[in-house]
PDB file of C-alpha atoms in Angstrom:
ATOM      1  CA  UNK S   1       0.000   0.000   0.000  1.00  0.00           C
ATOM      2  CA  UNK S   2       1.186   3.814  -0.926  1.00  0.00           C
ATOM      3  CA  UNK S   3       0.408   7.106   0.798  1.00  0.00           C
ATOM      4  CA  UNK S   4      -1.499   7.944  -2.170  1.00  0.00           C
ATOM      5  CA  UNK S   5      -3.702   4.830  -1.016  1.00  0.00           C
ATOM      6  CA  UNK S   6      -4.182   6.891   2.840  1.00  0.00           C
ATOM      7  CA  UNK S   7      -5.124   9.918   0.587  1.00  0.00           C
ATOM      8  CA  UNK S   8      -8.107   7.896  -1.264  1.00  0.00           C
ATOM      9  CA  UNK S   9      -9.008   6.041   1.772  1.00  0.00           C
ATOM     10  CA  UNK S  10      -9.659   9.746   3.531  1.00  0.00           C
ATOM     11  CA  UNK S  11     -10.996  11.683   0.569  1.00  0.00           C
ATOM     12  CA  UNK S  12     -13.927   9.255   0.504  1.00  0.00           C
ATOM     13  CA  UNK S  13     -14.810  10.347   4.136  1.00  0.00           C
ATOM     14  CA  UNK S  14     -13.639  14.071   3.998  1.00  0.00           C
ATOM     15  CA  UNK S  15     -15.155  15.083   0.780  1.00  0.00           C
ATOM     16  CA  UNK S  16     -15.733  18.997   1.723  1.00  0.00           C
ATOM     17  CA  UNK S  17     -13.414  21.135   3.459  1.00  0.00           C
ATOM     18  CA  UNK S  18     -13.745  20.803   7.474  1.00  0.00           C
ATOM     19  CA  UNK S  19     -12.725  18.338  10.355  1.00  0.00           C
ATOM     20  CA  UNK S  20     -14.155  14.808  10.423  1.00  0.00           C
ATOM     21  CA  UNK S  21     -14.860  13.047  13.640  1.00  0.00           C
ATOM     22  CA  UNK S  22     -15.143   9.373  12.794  1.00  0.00           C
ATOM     23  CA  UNK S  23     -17.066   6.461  14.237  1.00  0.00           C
ATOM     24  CA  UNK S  24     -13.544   5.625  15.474  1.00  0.00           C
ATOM     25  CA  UNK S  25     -13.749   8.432  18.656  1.00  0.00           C
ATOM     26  CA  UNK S  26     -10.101   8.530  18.678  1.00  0.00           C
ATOM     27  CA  UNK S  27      -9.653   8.923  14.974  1.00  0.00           C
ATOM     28  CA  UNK S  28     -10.044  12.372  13.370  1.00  0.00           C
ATOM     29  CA  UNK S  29      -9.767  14.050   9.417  1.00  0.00           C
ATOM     30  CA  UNK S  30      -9.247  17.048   7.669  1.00  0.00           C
ATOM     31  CA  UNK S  31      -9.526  18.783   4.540  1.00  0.00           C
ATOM     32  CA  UNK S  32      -8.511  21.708   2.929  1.00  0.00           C
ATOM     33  CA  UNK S  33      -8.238  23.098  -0.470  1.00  0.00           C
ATOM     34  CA  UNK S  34      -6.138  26.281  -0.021  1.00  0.00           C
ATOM     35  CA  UNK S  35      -3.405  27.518   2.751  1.00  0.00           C
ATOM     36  CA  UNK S  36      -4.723  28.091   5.754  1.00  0.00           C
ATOM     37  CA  UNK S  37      -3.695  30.923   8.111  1.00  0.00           C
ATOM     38  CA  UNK S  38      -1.619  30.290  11.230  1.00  0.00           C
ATOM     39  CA  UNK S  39      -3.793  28.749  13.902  1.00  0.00           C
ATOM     40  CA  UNK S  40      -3.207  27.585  17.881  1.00  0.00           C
ATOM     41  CA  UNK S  41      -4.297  24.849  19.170  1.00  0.00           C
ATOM     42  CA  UNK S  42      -3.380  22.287  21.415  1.00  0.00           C
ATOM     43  CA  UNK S  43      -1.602  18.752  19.942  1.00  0.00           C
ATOM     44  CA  UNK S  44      -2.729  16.223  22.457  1.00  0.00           C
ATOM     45  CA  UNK S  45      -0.909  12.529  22.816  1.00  0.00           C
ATOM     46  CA  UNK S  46      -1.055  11.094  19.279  1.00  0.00           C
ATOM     47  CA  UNK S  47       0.249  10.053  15.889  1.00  0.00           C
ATOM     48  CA  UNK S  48      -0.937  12.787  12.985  1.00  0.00           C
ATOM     49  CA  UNK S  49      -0.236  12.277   9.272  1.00  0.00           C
ATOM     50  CA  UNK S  50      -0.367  13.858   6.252  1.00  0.00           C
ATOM     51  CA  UNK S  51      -1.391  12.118   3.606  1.00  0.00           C
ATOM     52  CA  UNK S  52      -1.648  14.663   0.582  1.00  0.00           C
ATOM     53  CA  UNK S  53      -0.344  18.238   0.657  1.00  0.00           C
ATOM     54  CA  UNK S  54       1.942  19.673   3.271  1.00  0.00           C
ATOM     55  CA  UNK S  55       1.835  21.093   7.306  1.00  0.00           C
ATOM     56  CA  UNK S  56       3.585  23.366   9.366  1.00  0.00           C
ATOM     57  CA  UNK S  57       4.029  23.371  13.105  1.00  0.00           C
ATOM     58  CA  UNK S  58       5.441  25.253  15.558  1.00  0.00           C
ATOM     59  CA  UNK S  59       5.857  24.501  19.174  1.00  0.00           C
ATOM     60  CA  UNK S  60       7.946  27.899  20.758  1.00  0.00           C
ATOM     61  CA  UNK S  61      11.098  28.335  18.473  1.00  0.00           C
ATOM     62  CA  UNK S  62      10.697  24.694  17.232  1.00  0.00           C
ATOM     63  CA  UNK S  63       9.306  24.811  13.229  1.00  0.00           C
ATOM     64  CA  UNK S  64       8.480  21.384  11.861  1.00  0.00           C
ATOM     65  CA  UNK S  65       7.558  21.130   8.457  1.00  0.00           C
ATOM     66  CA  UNK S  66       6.099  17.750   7.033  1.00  0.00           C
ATOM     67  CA  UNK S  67       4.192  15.958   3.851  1.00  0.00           C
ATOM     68  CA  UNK S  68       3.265  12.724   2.568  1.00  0.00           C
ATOM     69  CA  UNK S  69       5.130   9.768   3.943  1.00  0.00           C
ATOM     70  CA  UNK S  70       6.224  11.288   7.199  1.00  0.00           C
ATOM     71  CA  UNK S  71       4.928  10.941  10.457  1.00  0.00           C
ATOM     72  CA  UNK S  72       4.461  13.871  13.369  1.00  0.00           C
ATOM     73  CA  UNK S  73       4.042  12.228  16.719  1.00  0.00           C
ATOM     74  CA  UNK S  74       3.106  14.669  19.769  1.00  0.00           C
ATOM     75  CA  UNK S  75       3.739  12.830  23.089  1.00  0.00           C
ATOM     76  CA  UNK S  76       2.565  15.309  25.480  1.00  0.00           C
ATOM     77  CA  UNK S  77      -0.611  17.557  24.963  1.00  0.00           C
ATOM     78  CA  UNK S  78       1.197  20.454  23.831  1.00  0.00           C
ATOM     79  CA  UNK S  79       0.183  24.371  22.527  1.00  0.00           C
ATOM     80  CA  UNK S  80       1.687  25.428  18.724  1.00  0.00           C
ATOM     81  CA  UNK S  81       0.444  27.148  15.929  1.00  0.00           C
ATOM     82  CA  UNK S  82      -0.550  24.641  12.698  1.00  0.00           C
ATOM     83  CA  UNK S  83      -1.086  25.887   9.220  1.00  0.00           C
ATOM     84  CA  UNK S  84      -1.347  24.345   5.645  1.00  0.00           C
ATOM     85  CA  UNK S  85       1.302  24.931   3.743  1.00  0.00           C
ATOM     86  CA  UNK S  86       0.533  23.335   0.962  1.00  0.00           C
ATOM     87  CA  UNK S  87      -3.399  22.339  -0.506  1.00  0.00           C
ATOM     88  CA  UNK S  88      -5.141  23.354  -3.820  1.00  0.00           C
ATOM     89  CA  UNK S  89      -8.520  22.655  -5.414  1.00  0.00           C
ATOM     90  CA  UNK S  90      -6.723  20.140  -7.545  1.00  0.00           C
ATOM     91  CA  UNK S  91      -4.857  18.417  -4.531  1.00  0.00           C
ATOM     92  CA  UNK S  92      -6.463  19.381  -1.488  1.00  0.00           C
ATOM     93  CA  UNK S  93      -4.470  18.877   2.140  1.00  0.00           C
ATOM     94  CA  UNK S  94      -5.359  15.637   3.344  1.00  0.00           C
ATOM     95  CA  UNK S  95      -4.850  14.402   7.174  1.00  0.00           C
ATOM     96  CA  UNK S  96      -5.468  12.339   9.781  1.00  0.00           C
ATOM     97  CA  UNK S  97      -4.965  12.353  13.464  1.00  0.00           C
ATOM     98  CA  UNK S  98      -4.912   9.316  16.026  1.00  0.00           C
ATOM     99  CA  UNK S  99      -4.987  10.167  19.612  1.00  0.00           C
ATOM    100  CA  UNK S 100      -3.501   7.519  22.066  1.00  0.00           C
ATOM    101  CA  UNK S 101      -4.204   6.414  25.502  1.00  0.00           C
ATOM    102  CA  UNK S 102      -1.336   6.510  27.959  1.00  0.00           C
ATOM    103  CA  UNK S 103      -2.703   3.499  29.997  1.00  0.00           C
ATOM    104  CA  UNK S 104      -2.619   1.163  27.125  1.00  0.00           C
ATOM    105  CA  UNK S 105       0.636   2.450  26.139  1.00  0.00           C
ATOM    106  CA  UNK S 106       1.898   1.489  29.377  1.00  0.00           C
ATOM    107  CA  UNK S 107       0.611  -1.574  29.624  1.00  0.00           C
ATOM    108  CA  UNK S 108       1.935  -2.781  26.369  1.00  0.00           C
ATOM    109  CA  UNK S 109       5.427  -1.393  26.794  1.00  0.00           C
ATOM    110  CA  UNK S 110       5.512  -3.347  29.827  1.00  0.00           C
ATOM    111  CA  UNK S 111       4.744  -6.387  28.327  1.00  0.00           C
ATOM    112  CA  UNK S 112       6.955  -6.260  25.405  1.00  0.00           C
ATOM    113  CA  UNK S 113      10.989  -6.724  25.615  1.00  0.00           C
ATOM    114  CA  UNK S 114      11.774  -3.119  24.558  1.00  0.00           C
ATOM    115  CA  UNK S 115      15.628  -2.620  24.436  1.00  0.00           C
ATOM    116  CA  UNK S 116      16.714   0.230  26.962  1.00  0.00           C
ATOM    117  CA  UNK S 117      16.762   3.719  25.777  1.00  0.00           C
ATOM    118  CA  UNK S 118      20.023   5.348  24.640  1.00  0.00           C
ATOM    119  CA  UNK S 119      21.471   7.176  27.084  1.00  0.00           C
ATOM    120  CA  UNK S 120      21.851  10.049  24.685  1.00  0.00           C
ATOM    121  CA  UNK S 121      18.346  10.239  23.375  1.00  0.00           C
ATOM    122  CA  UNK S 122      17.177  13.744  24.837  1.00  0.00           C
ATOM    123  CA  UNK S 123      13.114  13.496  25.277  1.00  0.00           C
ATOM    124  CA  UNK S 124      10.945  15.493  22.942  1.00  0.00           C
ATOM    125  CA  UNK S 125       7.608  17.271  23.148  1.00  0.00           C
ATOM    126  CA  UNK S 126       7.632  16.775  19.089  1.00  0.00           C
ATOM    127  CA  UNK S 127       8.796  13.520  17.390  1.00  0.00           C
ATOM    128  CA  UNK S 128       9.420  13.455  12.784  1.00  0.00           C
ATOM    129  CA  UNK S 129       9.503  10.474  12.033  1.00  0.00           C
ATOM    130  CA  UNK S 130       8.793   8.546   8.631  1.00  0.00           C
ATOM    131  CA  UNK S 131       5.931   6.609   7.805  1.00  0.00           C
ATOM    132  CA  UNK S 132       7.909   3.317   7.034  1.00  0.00           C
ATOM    133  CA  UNK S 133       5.248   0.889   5.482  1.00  0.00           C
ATOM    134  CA  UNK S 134       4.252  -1.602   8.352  1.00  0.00           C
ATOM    135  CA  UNK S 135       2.799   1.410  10.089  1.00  0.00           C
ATOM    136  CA  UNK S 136       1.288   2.964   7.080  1.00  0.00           C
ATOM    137  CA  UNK S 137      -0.683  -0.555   6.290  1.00  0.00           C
ATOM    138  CA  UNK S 138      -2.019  -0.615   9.847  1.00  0.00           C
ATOM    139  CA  UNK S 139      -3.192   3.113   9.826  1.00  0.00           C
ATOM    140  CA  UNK S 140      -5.182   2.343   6.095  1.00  0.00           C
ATOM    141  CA  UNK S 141      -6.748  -0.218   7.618  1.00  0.00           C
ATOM    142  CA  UNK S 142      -7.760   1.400  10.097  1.00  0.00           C
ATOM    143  CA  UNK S 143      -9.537   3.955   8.068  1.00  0.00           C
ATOM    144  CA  UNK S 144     -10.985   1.554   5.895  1.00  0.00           C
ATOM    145  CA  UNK S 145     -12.691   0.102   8.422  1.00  0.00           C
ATOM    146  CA  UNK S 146     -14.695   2.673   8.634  1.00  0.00           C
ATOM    147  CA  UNK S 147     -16.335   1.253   5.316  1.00  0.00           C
ATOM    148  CA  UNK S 148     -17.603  -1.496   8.120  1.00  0.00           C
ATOM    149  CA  UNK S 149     -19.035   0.056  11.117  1.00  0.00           C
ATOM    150  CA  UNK S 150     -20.673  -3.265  12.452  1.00  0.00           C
ATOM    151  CA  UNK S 151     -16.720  -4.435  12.663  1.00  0.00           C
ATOM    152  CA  UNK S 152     -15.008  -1.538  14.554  1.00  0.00           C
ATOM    153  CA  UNK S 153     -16.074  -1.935  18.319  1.00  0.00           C
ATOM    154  CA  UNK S 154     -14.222  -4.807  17.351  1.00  0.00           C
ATOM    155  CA  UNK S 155     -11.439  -4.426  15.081  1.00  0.00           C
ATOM    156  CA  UNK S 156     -10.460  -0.956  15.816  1.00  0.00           C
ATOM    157  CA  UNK S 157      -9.023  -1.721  19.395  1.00  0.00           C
ATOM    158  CA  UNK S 158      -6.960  -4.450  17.873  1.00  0.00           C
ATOM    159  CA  UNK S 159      -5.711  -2.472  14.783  1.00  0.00           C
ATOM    160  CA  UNK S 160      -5.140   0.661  17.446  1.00  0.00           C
ATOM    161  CA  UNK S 161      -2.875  -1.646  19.499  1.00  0.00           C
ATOM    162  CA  UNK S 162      -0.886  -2.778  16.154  1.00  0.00           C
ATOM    163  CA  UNK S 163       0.101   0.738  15.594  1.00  0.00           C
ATOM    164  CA  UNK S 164       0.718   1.750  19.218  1.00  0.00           C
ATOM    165  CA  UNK S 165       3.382  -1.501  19.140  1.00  0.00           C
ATOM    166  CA  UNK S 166       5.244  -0.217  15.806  1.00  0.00           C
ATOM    167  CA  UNK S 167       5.179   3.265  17.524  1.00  0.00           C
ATOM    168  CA  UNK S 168       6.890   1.809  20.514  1.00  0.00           C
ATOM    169  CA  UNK S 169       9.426  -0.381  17.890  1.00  0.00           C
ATOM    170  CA  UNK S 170       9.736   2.357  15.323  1.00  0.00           C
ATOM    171  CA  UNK S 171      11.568   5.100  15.280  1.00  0.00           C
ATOM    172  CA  UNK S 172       9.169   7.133  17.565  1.00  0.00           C
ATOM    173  CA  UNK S 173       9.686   4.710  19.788  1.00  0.00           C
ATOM    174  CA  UNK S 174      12.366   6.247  21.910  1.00  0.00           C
ATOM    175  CA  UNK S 175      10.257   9.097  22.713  1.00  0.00           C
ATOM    176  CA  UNK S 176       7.094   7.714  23.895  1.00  0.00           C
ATOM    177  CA  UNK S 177       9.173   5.265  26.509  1.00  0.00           C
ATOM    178  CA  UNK S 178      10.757   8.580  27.780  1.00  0.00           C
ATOM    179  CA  UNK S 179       6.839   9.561  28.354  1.00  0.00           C
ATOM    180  CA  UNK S 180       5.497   6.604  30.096  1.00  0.00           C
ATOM    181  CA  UNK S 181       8.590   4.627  31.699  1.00  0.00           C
ATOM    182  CA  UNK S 182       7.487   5.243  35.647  1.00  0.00           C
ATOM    183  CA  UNK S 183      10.111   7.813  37.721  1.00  0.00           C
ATOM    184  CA  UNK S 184      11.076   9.250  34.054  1.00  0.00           C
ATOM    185  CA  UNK S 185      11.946  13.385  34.188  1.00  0.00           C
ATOM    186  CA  UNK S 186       9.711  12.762  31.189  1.00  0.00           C
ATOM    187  CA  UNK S 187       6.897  10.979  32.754  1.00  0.00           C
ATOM    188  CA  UNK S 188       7.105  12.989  35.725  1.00  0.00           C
ATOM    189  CA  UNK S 189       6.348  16.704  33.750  1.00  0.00           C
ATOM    190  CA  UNK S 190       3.960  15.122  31.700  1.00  0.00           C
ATOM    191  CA  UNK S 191       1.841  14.524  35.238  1.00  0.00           C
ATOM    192  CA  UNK S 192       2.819  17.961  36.118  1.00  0.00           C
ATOM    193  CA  UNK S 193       1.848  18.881  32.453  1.00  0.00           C
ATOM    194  CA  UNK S 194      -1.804  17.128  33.298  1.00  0.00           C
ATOM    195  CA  UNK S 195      -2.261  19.019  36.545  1.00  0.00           C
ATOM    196  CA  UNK S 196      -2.125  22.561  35.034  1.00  0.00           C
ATOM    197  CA  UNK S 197      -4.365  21.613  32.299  1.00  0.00           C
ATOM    198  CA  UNK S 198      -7.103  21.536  34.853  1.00  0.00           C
ATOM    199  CA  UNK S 199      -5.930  24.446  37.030  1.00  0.00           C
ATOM    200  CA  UNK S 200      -4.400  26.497  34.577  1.00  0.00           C
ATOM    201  CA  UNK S 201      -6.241  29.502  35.879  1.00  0.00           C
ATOM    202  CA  UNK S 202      -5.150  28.924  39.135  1.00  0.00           C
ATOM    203  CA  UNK S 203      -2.184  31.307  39.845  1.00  0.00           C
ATOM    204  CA  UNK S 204       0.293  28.415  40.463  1.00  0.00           C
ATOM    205  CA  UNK S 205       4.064  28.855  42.054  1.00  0.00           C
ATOM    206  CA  UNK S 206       6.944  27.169  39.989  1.00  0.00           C
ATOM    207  CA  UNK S 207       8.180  25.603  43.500  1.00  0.00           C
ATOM    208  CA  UNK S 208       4.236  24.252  43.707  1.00  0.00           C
ATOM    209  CA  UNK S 209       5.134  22.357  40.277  1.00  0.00           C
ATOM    210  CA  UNK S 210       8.408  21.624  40.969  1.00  0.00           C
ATOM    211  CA  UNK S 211       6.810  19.393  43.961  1.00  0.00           C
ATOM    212  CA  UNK S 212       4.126  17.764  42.335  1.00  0.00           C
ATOM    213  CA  UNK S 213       7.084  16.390  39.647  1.00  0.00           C
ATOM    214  CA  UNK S 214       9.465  15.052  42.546  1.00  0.00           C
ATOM    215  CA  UNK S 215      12.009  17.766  41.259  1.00  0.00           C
ATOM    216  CA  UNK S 216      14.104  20.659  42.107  1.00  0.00           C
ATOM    217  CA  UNK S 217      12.445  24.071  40.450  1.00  0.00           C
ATOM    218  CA  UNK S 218      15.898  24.277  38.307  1.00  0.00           C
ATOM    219  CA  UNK S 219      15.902  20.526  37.084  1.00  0.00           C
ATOM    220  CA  UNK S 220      12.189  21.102  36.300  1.00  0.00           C
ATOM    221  CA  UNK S 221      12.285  24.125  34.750  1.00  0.00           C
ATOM    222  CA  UNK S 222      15.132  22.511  32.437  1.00  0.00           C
ATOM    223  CA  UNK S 223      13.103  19.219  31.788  1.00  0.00           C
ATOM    224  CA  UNK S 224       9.759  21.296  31.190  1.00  0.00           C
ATOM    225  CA  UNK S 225      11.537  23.234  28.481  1.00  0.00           C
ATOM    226  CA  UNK S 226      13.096  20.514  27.180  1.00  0.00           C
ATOM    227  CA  UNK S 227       9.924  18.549  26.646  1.00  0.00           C
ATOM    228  CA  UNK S 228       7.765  21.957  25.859  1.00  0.00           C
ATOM    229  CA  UNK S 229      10.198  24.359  24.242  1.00  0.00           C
ATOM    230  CA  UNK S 230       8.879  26.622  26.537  1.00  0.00           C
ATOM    231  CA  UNK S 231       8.892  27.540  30.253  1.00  0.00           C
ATOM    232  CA  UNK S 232       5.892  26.335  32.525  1.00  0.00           C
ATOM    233  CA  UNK S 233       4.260  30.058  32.793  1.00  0.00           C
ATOM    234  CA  UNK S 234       4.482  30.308  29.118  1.00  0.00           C
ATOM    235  CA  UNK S 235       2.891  27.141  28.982  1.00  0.00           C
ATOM    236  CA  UNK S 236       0.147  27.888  31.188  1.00  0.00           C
ATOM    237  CA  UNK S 237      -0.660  31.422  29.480  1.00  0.00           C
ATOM    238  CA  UNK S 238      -0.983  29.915  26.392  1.00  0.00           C
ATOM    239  CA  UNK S 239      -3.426  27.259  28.045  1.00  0.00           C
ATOM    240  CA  UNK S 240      -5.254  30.158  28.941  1.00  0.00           C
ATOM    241  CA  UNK S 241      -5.010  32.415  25.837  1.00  0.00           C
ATOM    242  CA  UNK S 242      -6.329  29.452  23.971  1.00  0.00           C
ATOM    243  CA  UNK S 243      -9.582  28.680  26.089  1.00  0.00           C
ATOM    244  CA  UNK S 244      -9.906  32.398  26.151  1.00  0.00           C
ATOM    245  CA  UNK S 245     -10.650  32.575  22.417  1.00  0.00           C
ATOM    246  CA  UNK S 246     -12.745  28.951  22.720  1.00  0.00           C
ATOM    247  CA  UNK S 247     -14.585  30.821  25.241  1.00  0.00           C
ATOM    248  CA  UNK S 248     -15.892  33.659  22.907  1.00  0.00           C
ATOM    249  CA  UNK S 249     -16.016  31.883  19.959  1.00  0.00           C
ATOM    250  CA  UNK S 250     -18.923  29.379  21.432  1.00  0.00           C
ATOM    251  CA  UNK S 251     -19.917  31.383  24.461  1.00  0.00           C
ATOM    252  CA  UNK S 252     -20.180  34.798  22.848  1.00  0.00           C
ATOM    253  CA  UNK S 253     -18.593  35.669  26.093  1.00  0.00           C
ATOM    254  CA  UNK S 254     -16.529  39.438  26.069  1.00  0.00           C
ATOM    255  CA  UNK S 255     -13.563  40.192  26.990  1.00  0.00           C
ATOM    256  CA  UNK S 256     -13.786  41.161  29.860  1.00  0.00           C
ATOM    257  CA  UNK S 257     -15.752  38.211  31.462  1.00  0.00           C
ATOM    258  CA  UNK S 258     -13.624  35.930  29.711  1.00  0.00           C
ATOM    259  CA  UNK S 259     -10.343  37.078  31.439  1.00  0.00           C
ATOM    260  CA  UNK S 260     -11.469  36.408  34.554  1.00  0.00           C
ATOM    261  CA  UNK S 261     -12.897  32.952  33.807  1.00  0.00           C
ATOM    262  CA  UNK S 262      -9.216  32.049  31.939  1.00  0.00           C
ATOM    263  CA  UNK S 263      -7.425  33.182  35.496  1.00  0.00           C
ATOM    264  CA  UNK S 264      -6.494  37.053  34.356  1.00  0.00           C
ATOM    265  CA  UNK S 265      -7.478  39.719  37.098  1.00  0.00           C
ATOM    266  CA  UNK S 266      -6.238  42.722  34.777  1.00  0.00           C
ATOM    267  CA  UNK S 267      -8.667  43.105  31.765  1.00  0.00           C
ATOM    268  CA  UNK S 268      -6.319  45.364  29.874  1.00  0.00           C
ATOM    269  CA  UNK S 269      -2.710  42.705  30.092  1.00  0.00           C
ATOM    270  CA  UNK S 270      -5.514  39.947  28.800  1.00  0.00           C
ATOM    271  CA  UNK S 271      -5.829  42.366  25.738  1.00  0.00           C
ATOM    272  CA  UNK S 272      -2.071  42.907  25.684  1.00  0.00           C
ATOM    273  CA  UNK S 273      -1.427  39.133  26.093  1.00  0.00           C
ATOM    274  CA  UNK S 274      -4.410  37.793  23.580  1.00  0.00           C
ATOM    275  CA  UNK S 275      -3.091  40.707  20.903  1.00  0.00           C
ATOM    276  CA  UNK S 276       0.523  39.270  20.866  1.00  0.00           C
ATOM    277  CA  UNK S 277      -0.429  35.599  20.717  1.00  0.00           C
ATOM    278  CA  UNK S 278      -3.405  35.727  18.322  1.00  0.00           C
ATOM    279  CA  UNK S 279      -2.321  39.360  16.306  1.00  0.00           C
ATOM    280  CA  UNK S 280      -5.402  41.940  16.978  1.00  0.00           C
ATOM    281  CA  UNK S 281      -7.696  42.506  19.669  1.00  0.00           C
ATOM    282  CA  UNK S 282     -10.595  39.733  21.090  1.00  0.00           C
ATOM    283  CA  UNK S 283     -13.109  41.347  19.320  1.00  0.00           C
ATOM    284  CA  UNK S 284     -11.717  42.037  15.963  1.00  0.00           C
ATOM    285  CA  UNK S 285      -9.701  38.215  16.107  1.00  0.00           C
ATOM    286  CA  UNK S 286     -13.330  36.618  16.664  1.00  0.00           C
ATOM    287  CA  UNK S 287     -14.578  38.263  14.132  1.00  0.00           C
ATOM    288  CA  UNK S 288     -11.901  37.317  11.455  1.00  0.00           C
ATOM    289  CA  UNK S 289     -12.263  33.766  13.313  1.00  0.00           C
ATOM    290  CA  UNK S 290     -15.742  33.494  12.587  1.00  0.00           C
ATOM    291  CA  UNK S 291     -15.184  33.939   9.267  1.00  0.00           C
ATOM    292  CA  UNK S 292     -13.279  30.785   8.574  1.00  0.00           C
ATOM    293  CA  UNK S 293     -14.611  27.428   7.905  1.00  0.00           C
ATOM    294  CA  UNK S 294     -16.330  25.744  10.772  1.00  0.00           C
ATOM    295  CA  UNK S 295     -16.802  29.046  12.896  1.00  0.00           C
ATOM    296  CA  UNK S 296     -13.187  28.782  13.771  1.00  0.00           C
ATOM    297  CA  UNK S 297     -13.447  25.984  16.242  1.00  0.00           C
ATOM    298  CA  UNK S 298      -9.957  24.707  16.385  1.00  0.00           C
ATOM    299  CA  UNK S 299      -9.253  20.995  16.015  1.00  0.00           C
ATOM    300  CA  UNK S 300      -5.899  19.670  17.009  1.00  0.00           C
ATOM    301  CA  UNK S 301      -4.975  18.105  13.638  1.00  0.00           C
TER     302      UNK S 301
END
C-alpha cells in the first residue's frame, strides 16, 4: 500500500473542506483546499499524518515542516500554531490524526521486551519520524474500516494496538518510553503537564510544580523546556489564551468576562497578552475567526 492509497481512503470520508470526527472516537480528518492561516491549538498525545499536501508546526522556536510519507508524533498535549502549507482545489491537504491512551501504552510497553533507551536520546515534546510501510498498512486499515461500522467496536481496538506496538518499535519509539517509563523526568512533567491543564487559571508557584514532579524548580524548569520548548508560565498562558478565544467563539462571552474565567485579574494585560499571541484585539480576532470554515473551532490536527 502507498500514501497515495491513505489519501483515497480519507478523501472518501472528507469530501468537503472541514474536520471529520469518525465512528472511530479517537480517529479524526481534515480537509482543505487552499493555505490556511496560522492557527493555535493544542496537539494532544497522538500520531498525525499527512497524507496529501503539506503542514507546518510550531511549538515555541521549534518549526516542523512535514508531507506525505512522514509521520508527526506529539507525546505530550502540547500548545503550537498549525497551518497548511501546501493544498489546492486540484490536490487538497489531506490528514489524519490518532490520539492515544497513555494506559494502554503502558501496559503494552511493559509487556513487550523493549531494548533500553540510549542514554543520549534527549526526550521530545515533538517527534518526525517517517511513515515506514508496516505502520502505514495498519493506519489504512484502520480507516478503511470505517467502510464497516458493524466491525469496529471490534477491530479498531486491535488495529489501534498494532500501531501503538510499531510506535513503541519504530523510530518514535524512543520518545514515547521517555513519556510513560514510571520515575522518568519525562513521565514525571507530563503529570505535572496534566495538573495545570485543569488548574491552569489557578495562579500556580513554579516551587508548587516543581513538587508535584518530585524535582528541584531548576531541574524542572530545564526538563519542562526541554519537553515543551517553553517555560511552565508560558505554557500555562498559552493554556489560557487558547480557552480564552474557545470561550468567545462558542460562548459569545466578552472580553472582559472571559479574562477572569481564563485566570487574568487585569482586563487590559488579557488584551495585551491575547493581541501578541493571536495578532489583533478579542473582538476584531473573533470576528476574522468566525469567518473561517467551521466558525473557527480549532481541532488539534
Amino acid at each position: 500500500m502507498s500514501i497515495a492509497t491513505l489519501a483515497q481512503e480519507i478523501g472518501r470520508i472528507a469530501r468537503n473542506d472541514g474536520d471529520y470526527q469518525t465512528a472511530i472516537p479517537q480517529l479524526l480528518m481534515a480537509r482543505r483546499s487552499g493555505r490556511t492561516e496560522p492557527l493555535a491549538c493544542i496537539y494532544m498525545l497522538g500520531l498525525a499524518v499527512v497524507a496529501q499536501g503539506g503542514k507546518q508546526v510550531t511549538m515555541s522556536d521549534q518549526v516542523v515542516n512535514y508531507g506525505p510519507g512522514q509521520s508527526l508524533l506529539a507525546t505530550v498535549d502540547l500548545p503550537v500554531v498549525s497551518q497548511v502549507t501546501q493544498a489546492d482545489l486540484a490536490q487538497p491537504f489531506l490528514g489524519m490524526l490518532l490520539t492515544l491512551d497513555t494506559r494502554a501504552l503502558v501496559q503494552l510497553a511493559a509487556d513487550m521486551e523493549l531494548p533500553p533507551l540510549p542514554r543520549d536520546q534527549a526526550a521530545r515534546g515533538i517527534s518526525l519520524g517517517p511513515l515506514d510501510e508496516p505502520l502505514l498498512d495498519a493506519v489504512i486499515r484502520l480507516v478503511r474500516l470505517l467502510q464497516e461500522p458493524q466491525h469496529i467496536a471490534r477491530l479498531a481496538p486491535l488495529i489501534q494496538q498494532e500501531i501503538m506496538v510499531r510506535l513503541l518499535t519504530g523510530p518514535h519509539g524512543p520518545y514515547l518510553r521517555h513519556l510513560i517509563a514510571a520515575g522518568s523526568p519525562s513521565h514525571q512533567v507530563a503529570q505535572a503537564i496534566a495538573w495545570l491543564k485543569l488548574n491552569f487559571s489557578r495562579d500556580v508557584l513554579m516551587d508548587e510544580l516543581a513538587e508535584r514532579a518530585h524535582m528541584s524548580p531548576s531541574t524542572f524548569r530545564q526538563h519542562f523546556r526541554q519537553l515543551t520548548g517553553m517555560s511552565p508560565l508560558q505554557y500555562q498562558k498559552q493554556l489560557r489564551l487558547q480557552e480564552a478565544r474557545q470561550l468567545m467563539l462558542t460562548q459569545a462571552l466578552d472580553a472582559s468576562s472571559t479574562a477572569a474565567r481564563v485566570g487574568y485579574e487585569s482586563v487590559s494585560q488579557f488584551n495585551r497578552e491575547y493581541s501578541r499571541q493571536f495578532g489583533a484585539p478579542p473582538q476584531r480576532d473573533i470576528r476574522r475567526m468566525r469567518e473561517l470554515p467551521g466558525g473557527g473551532v480549532v481541532q488539534a490536527l
